[in-house]
PDB file of C-alpha atoms and ligand atoms in Angstrom:
ATOM      1  CA  MET L   1      30.565  54.075  24.454  1.00 62.00           C
ATOM      2  CA  PRO L   2      34.306  53.515  23.949  1.00 69.00           C
ATOM      3  CA  LEU L   3      36.649  56.478  24.341  1.00 70.00           C
ATOM      4  CA  GLY L   4      37.503  58.367  21.157  1.00 68.00           C
ATOM      5  CA  SER L   5      41.116  57.306  21.528  1.00 73.00           C
ATOM      6  CA  GLU L   6      40.247  53.715  22.394  1.00 78.00           C
ATOM      7  CA  ARG L   7      41.149  50.790  20.147  1.00 80.00           C
ATOM      8  CA  SER L   8      38.391  48.297  19.464  1.00 74.00           C
ATOM      9  CA  SER L   9      40.837  45.424  19.293  1.00 81.00           C
ATOM     10  CA  SER L  10      43.904  45.034  21.432  1.00 89.00           C
ATOM     11  CA  PRO L  11      45.890  41.969  22.481  1.00 94.00           C
ATOM     12  CA  PHE L  12      45.310  43.082  26.084  1.00 97.00           C
ATOM     13  CA  ARG L  13      41.803  43.641  27.449  1.00 96.00           C
ATOM     14  CA  LEU L  14      42.877  46.394  29.853  1.00 98.00           C
ATOM     15  CA  TYR L  15      45.193  48.178  27.402  1.00 98.00           C
ATOM     16  CA  ARG L  16      43.130  49.824  24.647  1.00 96.00           C
ATOM     17  CA  ALA L  17      45.818  52.094  23.239  1.00 95.00           C
ATOM     18  CA  ALA L  18      48.528  51.084  20.755  1.00 95.00           C
ATOM     19  CA  VAL L  19      50.779  48.543  22.483  1.00 96.00           C
ATOM     20  CA  GLU L  20      53.639  49.931  20.339  1.00 96.00           C
ATOM     21  CA  GLY L  21      53.507  53.005  22.593  1.00 94.00           C
ATOM     22  CA  SER L  22      53.908  51.074  25.850  1.00 97.00           C
ATOM     23  CA  VAL L  23      56.949  51.319  28.114  1.00 97.00           C
ATOM     24  CA  GLU L  24      57.977  47.722  27.454  1.00 97.00           C
ATOM     25  CA  TYR L  25      57.424  47.567  23.684  1.00 97.00           C
ATOM     26  CA  ALA L  26      60.460  45.846  22.167  1.00 97.00           C
ATOM     27  CA  GLY L  27      59.467  45.265  18.531  1.00 96.00           C
ATOM     28  CA  PRO L  28      59.757  42.029  16.557  1.00 97.00           C
ATOM     29  CA  GLY L  29      61.936  39.134  17.638  1.00 95.00           C
ATOM     30  CA  VAL L  30      61.893  35.826  19.465  1.00 95.00           C
ATOM     31  CA  CYS L  31      59.922  35.304  22.688  1.00 95.00           C
ATOM     32  CA  ALA L  32      62.134  34.375  25.660  1.00 93.00           C
ATOM     33  CA  PHE L  33      59.611  31.749  26.787  1.00 94.00           C
ATOM     34  CA  CYS L  34      58.011  30.006  23.809  1.00 95.00           C
ATOM     35  CA  ARG L  35      60.823  30.835  21.337  1.00 94.00           C
ATOM     36  CA  THR L  36      58.288  31.914  18.739  1.00 95.00           C
ATOM     37  CA  ALA L  37      59.270  34.704  16.348  1.00 97.00           C
ATOM     38  CA  THR L  38      56.668  37.424  16.644  1.00 96.00           C
ATOM     39  CA  ASP L  39      55.948  40.951  15.385  1.00 94.00           C
ATOM     40  CA  GLY L  40      55.586  42.546  18.785  1.00 95.00           C
ATOM     41  CA  ARG L  41      57.221  41.719  22.098  1.00 97.00           C
ATOM     42  CA  LEU L  42      57.484  43.348  25.521  1.00 98.00           C
ATOM     43  CA  ALA L  43      60.838  43.783  27.245  1.00 97.00           C
ATOM     44  CA  LEU L  44      61.399  42.052  30.579  1.00 96.00           C
ATOM     45  CA  GLY L  45      63.357  44.739  32.401  1.00 92.00           C
ATOM     46  CA  VAL L  46      63.316  46.288  35.862  1.00 89.00           C
ATOM     47  CA  GLY L  47      60.020  45.492  37.604  1.00 92.00           C
ATOM     48  CA  ALA L  48      59.405  42.426  35.444  1.00 96.00           C
ATOM     49  CA  TYR L  49      59.186  38.936  36.935  1.00 96.00           C
ATOM     50  CA  VAL L  50      59.535  35.481  35.483  1.00 95.00           C
ATOM     51  CA  ILE L  51      56.912  33.140  36.919  1.00 96.00           C
ATOM     52  CA  TYR L  52      57.844  29.549  37.708  1.00 95.00           C
ATOM     53  CA  ARG L  53      55.491  26.737  38.524  1.00 94.00           C
ATOM     54  CA  CYS L  54      56.842  23.970  40.757  1.00 95.00           C
ATOM     55  CA  THR L  55      56.789  20.630  38.932  1.00 94.00           C
ATOM     56  CA  MET L  56      56.237  18.832  42.231  1.00 95.00           C
ATOM     57  CA  CYS L  57      53.589  20.806  44.150  1.00 96.00           C
ATOM     58  CA  GLU L  58      52.416  23.258  41.424  1.00 95.00           C
ATOM     59  CA  GLN L  59      53.106  26.283  43.602  1.00 94.00           C
ATOM     60  CA  SER L  60      53.800  29.372  41.468  1.00 95.00           C
ATOM     61  CA  PHE L  61      56.659  31.653  42.422  1.00 96.00           C
ATOM     62  CA  ALA L  62      58.404  34.649  40.896  1.00 94.00           C
ATOM     63  CA  ALA L  63      62.011  35.512  40.162  1.00 92.00           C
ATOM     64  CA  GLY L  64      63.138  38.966  39.021  1.00 91.00           C
ATOM     65  CA  ALA L  65      63.711  39.197  35.261  1.00 90.00           C
ATOM     66  CA  ALA L  66      66.543  41.724  35.586  1.00 83.00           C
ATOM     67  CA  GLY L  67      69.798  39.809  35.917  1.00 80.00           C
ATOM     68  CA  HIS L  68      67.902  36.546  35.539  1.00 80.00           C
ATOM     69  CA  ASP L  69      70.098  33.506  35.079  1.00 79.00           C
ATOM     70  CA  ARG L  70      69.858  29.761  34.618  1.00 79.00           C
ATOM     71  CA  ARG L  71      70.719  29.020  38.220  1.00 84.00           C
ATOM     72  CA  VAL L  72      68.337  26.647  39.912  1.00 87.00           C
ATOM     73  CA  LYS L  73      65.178  28.238  41.357  1.00 91.00           C
ATOM     74  CA  THR L  74      63.845  26.662  44.521  1.00 93.00           C
ATOM     75  CA  CYS L  75      60.128  26.237  45.200  1.00 95.00           C
ATOM     76  CA  PRO L  76      59.332  28.226  48.374  1.00 94.00           C
ATOM     77  CA  ARG L  77      56.689  25.671  49.411  1.00 95.00           C
ATOM     78  CA  CYS L  78      58.334  22.257  48.971  1.00 96.00           C
ATOM     79  CA  GLY L  79      61.958  23.066  48.141  1.00 95.00           C
ATOM     80  CA  THR L  80      61.982  21.364  44.736  1.00 94.00           C
ATOM     81  CA  ALA L  81      64.730  22.742  42.491  1.00 92.00           C
ATOM     82  CA  GLU L  82      63.673  23.973  39.060  1.00 89.00           C
ATOM     83  CA  ASP L  83      66.042  24.830  36.216  1.00 87.00           C
ATOM     84  CA  GLY L  84      66.111  28.566  35.526  1.00 87.00           C
ATOM     85  CA  TYR L  85      65.004  29.875  32.137  1.00 85.00           C
ATOM     86  CA  ARG L  86      67.764  30.905  29.794  1.00 85.00           C
ATOM     87  CA  LEU L  87      66.281  34.242  28.845  1.00 84.00           C
ATOM     88  CA  GLY L  88      69.211  35.590  26.834  1.00 82.00           C
ATOM     89  CA  ASP L  89      70.283  39.216  26.477  1.00 82.00           C
ATOM     90  CA  ASP L  90      67.528  41.844  26.419  1.00 86.00           C
ATOM     91  CA  PRO L  91      64.804  39.270  27.052  1.00 92.00           C
ATOM     92  CA  ALA L  92      61.286  39.983  25.879  1.00 96.00           C
ATOM     93  CA  THR L  93      58.003  38.113  25.955  1.00 97.00           C
ATOM     94  CA  CYS L  94      55.375  37.637  23.269  1.00 97.00           C
ATOM     95  CA  TYR L  95      51.868  38.870  24.108  1.00 98.00           C
ATOM     96  CA  PRO L  96      50.296  35.403  24.614  1.00 98.00           C
ATOM     97  CA  CYS L  97      53.047  34.331  27.056  1.00 97.00           C
ATOM     98  CA  LEU L  98      52.495  37.471  29.155  1.00 98.00           C
ATOM     99  CA  ARG L  99      48.720  37.001  29.062  1.00 98.00           C
ATOM    100  CA  SER L 100      49.071  33.396  30.163  1.00 97.00           C
ATOM    101  CA  GLY L 101      51.118  34.480  33.176  1.00 97.00           C
ATOM    102  CA  ARG L 102      54.653  33.312  32.322  1.00 96.00           C
ATOM    103  CA  ALA L 103      55.829  36.811  33.204  1.00 97.00           C
ATOM    104  CA  ALA L 104      54.476  39.722  35.235  1.00 98.00           C
ATOM    105  CA  LEU L 105      55.050  43.467  34.890  1.00 98.00           C
ATOM    106  CA  THR L 106      54.862  45.527  38.105  1.00 98.00           C
ATOM    107  CA  LYS L 107      52.285  48.323  37.926  1.00 98.00           C
ATOM    108  CA  ASP L 108      51.681  51.461  39.916  1.00 98.00           C
ATOM    109  CA  THR L 109      48.037  52.234  40.681  1.00 98.00           C
ATOM    110  CA  GLU L 110      46.042  54.862  42.518  1.00 96.00           C
ATOM    111  CA  PHE L 111      46.141  52.487  45.507  1.00 97.00           C
ATOM    112  CA  GLY L 112      49.851  51.745  45.340  1.00 96.00           C
ATOM    113  CA  MET L 113      52.277  49.466  43.582  1.00 97.00           C
ATOM    114  CA  VAL L 114      51.274  45.956  42.512  1.00 98.00           C
ATOM    115  CA  THR L 115      53.958  43.319  41.983  1.00 97.00           C
ATOM    116  CA  TRP L 116      53.159  39.730  41.045  1.00 98.00           C
ATOM    117  CA  SER L 117      53.423  38.735  44.689  1.00 96.00           C
ATOM    118  CA  ASP L 118      51.034  41.543  45.760  1.00 97.00           C
ATOM    119  CA  ALA L 119      48.599  40.386  43.066  1.00 98.00           C
ATOM    120  CA  VAL L 120      48.656  36.781  44.252  1.00 97.00           C
ATOM    121  CA  GLN L 121      48.023  37.936  47.820  1.00 97.00           C
ATOM    122  CA  GLY L 122      45.074  40.026  46.657  1.00 97.00           C
ATOM    123  CA  ARG L 123      46.259  43.425  47.804  1.00 97.00           C
ATOM    124  CA  THR L 124      48.253  46.440  46.637  1.00 97.00           C
ATOM    125  CA  HIS L 125      51.543  47.336  48.239  1.00 95.00           C
ATOM    126  CA  GLY L 126      49.727  50.300  49.764  1.00 93.00           C
ATOM    127  CA  VAL L 127      49.805  54.053  50.126  1.00 94.00           C
ATOM    128  CA  PRO L 128      50.987  55.977  53.232  1.00 93.00           C
ATOM    129  CA  GLU L 129      48.119  57.057  55.540  1.00 91.00           C
ATOM    130  CA  LEU L 130      45.391  55.927  53.127  1.00 92.00           C
ATOM    131  CA  THR L 131      42.034  56.327  54.891  1.00 90.00           C
ATOM    132  CA  ARG L 132      39.484  55.404  52.251  1.00 89.00           C
ATOM    133  CA  THR L 133      39.140  53.385  49.104  1.00 92.00           C
ATOM    134  CA  GLN L 134      36.373  52.699  46.570  1.00 93.00           C
ATOM    135  CA  PRO L 135      33.145  50.767  47.049  1.00 93.00           C
ATOM    136  CA  GLY L 136      33.875  47.069  46.557  1.00 92.00           C
ATOM    137  CA  PHE L 137      37.401  47.301  47.953  1.00 95.00           C
ATOM    138  CA  SER L 138      38.483  47.317  51.591  1.00 95.00           C
ATOM    139  CA  LEU L 139      41.503  48.660  53.405  1.00 96.00           C
ATOM    140  CA  ALA L 140      43.929  46.241  55.031  1.00 93.00           C
ATOM    141  CA  ASP L 141      45.156  46.881  58.562  1.00 92.00           C
ATOM    142  CA  PRO L 142      47.837  49.599  58.488  1.00 90.00           C
ATOM    143  CA  HIS L 143      51.462  48.481  58.537  1.00 90.00           C
ATOM    144  CA  PRO L 144      53.499  49.743  61.499  1.00 90.00           C
ATOM    145  CA  ASP L 145      55.141  52.239  59.101  1.00 91.00           C
ATOM    146  CA  GLY L 146      51.752  53.786  58.253  1.00 91.00           C
ATOM    147  CA  TRP L 147      51.312  52.248  54.799  1.00 94.00           C
ATOM    148  CA  VAL L 148      47.816  50.979  54.101  1.00 96.00           C
ATOM    149  CA  ALA L 149      47.185  48.326  51.440  1.00 96.00           C
ATOM    150  CA  VAL L 150      43.914  47.926  49.546  1.00 97.00           C
ATOM    151  CA  ASN L 151      42.362  44.466  49.252  1.00 97.00           C
ATOM    152  CA  ILE L 152      41.555  43.706  45.611  1.00 97.00           C
ATOM    153  CA  PRO L 153      40.817  40.183  44.330  1.00 97.00           C
ATOM    154  CA  PRO L 154      43.854  38.324  42.913  1.00 97.00           C
ATOM    155  CA  PHE L 155      42.214  37.698  39.525  1.00 97.00           C
ATOM    156  CA  VAL L 156      41.774  41.467  39.056  1.00 98.00           C
ATOM    157  CA  LEU L 157      45.374  42.288  39.988  1.00 98.00           C
ATOM    158  CA  LEU L 158      46.879  39.351  38.080  1.00 98.00           C
ATOM    159  CA  GLU L 159      45.315  40.589  34.849  1.00 98.00           C
ATOM    160  CA  LEU L 160      46.822  44.009  35.576  1.00 98.00           C
ATOM    161  CA  VAL L 161      50.384  42.668  35.945  1.00 98.00           C
ATOM    162  CA  ARG L 162      49.841  40.692  32.714  1.00 98.00           C
ATOM    163  CA  THR L 163      49.275  43.967  30.846  1.00 98.00           C
ATOM    164  CA  PRO L 164      51.801  46.400  29.316  1.00 98.00           C
ATOM    165  CA  THR L 165      52.558  49.677  31.072  1.00 98.00           C
ATOM    166  CA  TYR L 166      51.539  52.968  29.457  1.00 98.00           C
ATOM    167  CA  ARG L 167      54.188  55.622  28.974  1.00 96.00           C
ATOM    168  CA  THR L 168      54.030  58.717  31.222  1.00 97.00           C
ATOM    169  CA  TYR L 169      56.357  61.460  32.411  1.00 96.00           C
ATOM    170  CA  GLN L 170      56.067  60.747  36.151  1.00 96.00           C
ATOM    171  CA  GLY L 171      54.872  57.145  36.324  1.00 96.00           C
ATOM    172  CA  GLU L 172      51.659  55.301  35.582  1.00 97.00           C
ATOM    173  CA  GLU L 173      48.738  55.334  37.996  1.00 97.00           C
ATOM    174  CA  TRP L 174      46.237  52.693  36.929  1.00 98.00           C
ATOM    175  CA  LEU L 175      42.691  53.641  37.973  1.00 98.00           C
ATOM    176  CA  PHE L 176      39.831  51.532  39.311  1.00 98.00           C
ATOM    177  CA  CYS L 177      36.025  51.734  39.183  1.00 97.00           C
ATOM    178  CA  CYS L 178      33.141  49.394  40.060  1.00 97.00           C
ATOM    179  CA  ALA L 179      35.478  47.161  42.102  1.00 95.00           C
ATOM    180  CA  THR L 180      37.687  46.383  39.111  1.00 97.00           C
ATOM    181  CA  THR L 181      40.438  47.803  36.913  1.00 98.00           C
ATOM    182  CA  MET L 182      39.475  50.433  34.329  1.00 98.00           C
ATOM    183  CA  LEU L 183      40.479  50.115  30.665  1.00 97.00           C
ATOM    184  CA  TYR L 184      43.378  52.331  29.613  1.00 97.00           C
ATOM    185  CA  GLY L 185      42.311  54.307  26.539  1.00 95.00           C
ATOM    186  CA  GLY L 186      45.397  56.337  25.742  1.00 95.00           C
ATOM    187  CA  ARG L 187      46.698  59.864  26.063  1.00 94.00           C
ATOM    188  CA  TRP L 188      44.088  62.436  25.237  1.00 95.00           C
ATOM    189  CA  THR L 189      44.488  65.245  22.754  1.00 94.00           C
ATOM    190  CA  LYS L 190      42.013  68.102  22.246  1.00 94.00           C
ATOM    191  CA  SER L 191      40.049  66.069  19.702  1.00 93.00           C
ATOM    192  CA  ASP L 192      39.359  63.379  22.316  1.00 93.00           C
ATOM    193  CA  PHE L 193      37.817  66.002  24.593  1.00 94.00           C
ATOM    194  CA  VAL L 194      35.732  67.321  21.689  1.00 93.00           C
ATOM    195  CA  HIS L 195      34.637  63.805  20.739  1.00 91.00           C
ATOM    196  CA  HIS L 196      33.544  63.223  24.326  1.00 90.00           C
ATOM    197  CA  ALA L 197      31.632  66.507  24.766  1.00 90.00           C
ATOM    198  CA  PRO L 198      31.401  68.598  21.580  1.00 91.00           C
ATOM    199  CA  ALA L 199      29.481  71.385  23.359  1.00 93.00           C
ATOM    200  CA  ASP L 200      31.942  71.952  26.167  1.00 94.00           C
ATOM    201  CA  PRO L 201      35.202  70.036  25.826  1.00 92.00           C
ATOM    202  CA  GLU L 202      36.951  72.204  28.402  1.00 93.00           C
ATOM    203  CA  ALA L 203      34.481  71.139  31.088  1.00 94.00           C
ATOM    204  CA  VAL L 204      35.543  67.527  30.505  1.00 93.00           C
ATOM    205  CA  LEU L 205      39.040  68.408  31.620  1.00 95.00           C
ATOM    206  CA  ILE L 206      37.762  69.315  35.091  1.00 95.00           C
ATOM    207  CA  GLU L 207      35.218  66.499  35.203  1.00 94.00           C
ATOM    208  CA  VAL L 208      37.497  63.668  34.133  1.00 95.00           C
ATOM    209  CA  PHE L 209      41.001  64.593  35.246  1.00 96.00           C
ATOM    210  CA  GLU L 210      41.097  64.836  39.005  1.00 92.00           C
ATOM    211  CA  GLY L 211      42.820  68.020  40.179  1.00 94.00           C
ATOM    212  CA  ALA L 212      42.902  69.685  36.734  1.00 96.00           C
ATOM    213  CA  GLN L 213      42.432  73.464  36.515  1.00 95.00           C
ATOM    214  CA  PRO L 214      40.715  75.348  33.653  1.00 94.00           C
ATOM    215  CA  TRP L 215      43.986  77.004  32.536  1.00 95.00           C
ATOM    216  CA  MET L 216      45.463  73.569  31.816  1.00 95.00           C
ATOM    217  CA  TRP L 217      43.345  73.364  28.662  1.00 95.00           C
ATOM    218  CA  ASN L 218      46.190  75.174  26.889  1.00 94.00           C
ATOM    219  CA  GLN L 219      48.510  72.318  27.869  1.00 95.00           C
ATOM    220  CA  VAL L 220      46.372  69.647  26.187  1.00 95.00           C
ATOM    221  CA  PRO L 221      48.156  68.693  22.946  1.00 93.00           C
ATOM    222  CA  ASP L 222      46.354  69.382  19.667  1.00 89.00           C
ATOM    223  CA  ASP L 223      47.476  66.072  18.226  1.00 84.00           C
ATOM    224  CA  PRO L 224      49.504  63.069  19.399  1.00 77.00           C
ATOM    225  CA  GLN L 225      52.612  64.222  17.511  1.00 80.00           C
ATOM    226  CA  TYR L 226      52.682  67.549  19.306  1.00 81.00           C
ATOM    227  CA  ASP L 227      54.441  67.344  22.674  1.00 83.00           C
ATOM    228  CA  THR L 228      53.435  70.001  25.216  1.00 88.00           C
ATOM    229  CA  GLY L 229      55.276  68.256  28.034  1.00 93.00           C
ATOM    230  CA  TRP L 230      51.910  67.370  29.581  1.00 95.00           C
ATOM    231  CA  GLY L 231      50.164  64.006  29.512  1.00 96.00           C
ATOM    232  CA  PHE L 232      46.415  63.388  30.038  1.00 96.00           C
ATOM    233  CA  TYR L 233      45.795  59.671  30.526  1.00 97.00           C
ATOM    234  CA  ALA L 234      42.223  58.430  30.128  1.00 97.00           C
ATOM    235  CA  PHE L 235      40.480  55.310  31.397  1.00 97.00           C
ATOM    236  CA  ARG L 236      36.985  53.909  30.896  1.00 96.00           C
ATOM    237  CA  CYS L 237      35.035  51.628  33.201  1.00 97.00           C
ATOM    238  CA  GLU L 238      33.682  48.695  31.261  1.00 95.00           C
ATOM    239  CA  LEU L 239      30.857  48.214  33.752  1.00 96.00           C
ATOM    240  CA  CYS L 240      29.422  51.726  34.229  1.00 96.00           C
ATOM    241  CA  ASN L 241      31.142  53.538  31.311  1.00 95.00           C
ATOM    242  CA  ARG L 242      32.478  56.215  33.624  1.00 95.00           C
ATOM    243  CA  ILE L 243      35.588  57.991  32.378  1.00 96.00           C
ATOM    244  CA  ARG L 244      38.386  58.973  34.704  1.00 97.00           C
ATOM    245  CA  GLY L 245      41.882  60.178  34.088  1.00 97.00           C
ATOM    246  CA  HIS L 246      45.033  61.550  35.599  1.00 97.00           C
ATOM    247  CA  PHE L 247      47.626  63.941  34.244  1.00 97.00           C
ATOM    248  CA  ASP L 248      51.286  64.741  34.720  1.00 96.00           C
ATOM    249  CA  MET L 249      54.014  66.867  33.192  1.00 95.00           C
ATOM    250  CA  THR L 250      57.724  66.687  32.494  1.00 93.00           C
TER     251      THR L 250
HETATM  252 ZN1   ZN D   8      55.896  33.435  23.960  1.00 74.15          ZN
HETATM  253 ZN1   ZN D   9      56.880  22.941  45.234  1.00 74.15          ZN
HETATM  254 ZN1   ZN D  10      32.420  51.935  36.988  1.00 74.15          ZN
END
């Protein structure tokens, strides 16, 4: 069963809340890649990458979107020079161009940061001293500095970096279940808890949001317009329907 807050249709499979509420949402305008005028675009700012594909050897490689210029980009495999995109001021991508992989948006997850290059290599950037992960994933050998990456298939992580980022106070933390990414269902208000468990909505807080305490119920907003300074971010697993979440505060 979908989450109460979940949208049945979304341009992004993993992002089931209103894309207008995402960190990158930039409103209507022209896509930096396909030059199509569109109703909704996503800003290519810090943490965004432009993805090039070598015309000679077809190797894909990334260049940071911030401060991006037309200077020639060199294929790291064969050295072929490619013209840089002219992205313009305040560049933004349409949804189809992001989905098709012309850009990538860095994400933070419960197993560490994922840039485009991490995604292609099939691992997260890692977490210090991580000792266990979930069934279906394995830990990489620890780096000398103690950071431990989690091995996750490239196709799973590439879809994640081709998804908008949800807005939080302290930073997103995308969750996983059943060896894949969970679907982001939005910020929960009290009615979402009630929808999920009418008999005992307060128990859901403890069950779903790791580390939550019973007194935090008073911090759950009554409706999306009411800002308590606390955010409760909910995810659903498409495979087993499990719901998990995390919370933060200003
Ligand atoms: Zn486009
Ligand atoms: Zn090449
Ligand atoms: Zn699951």
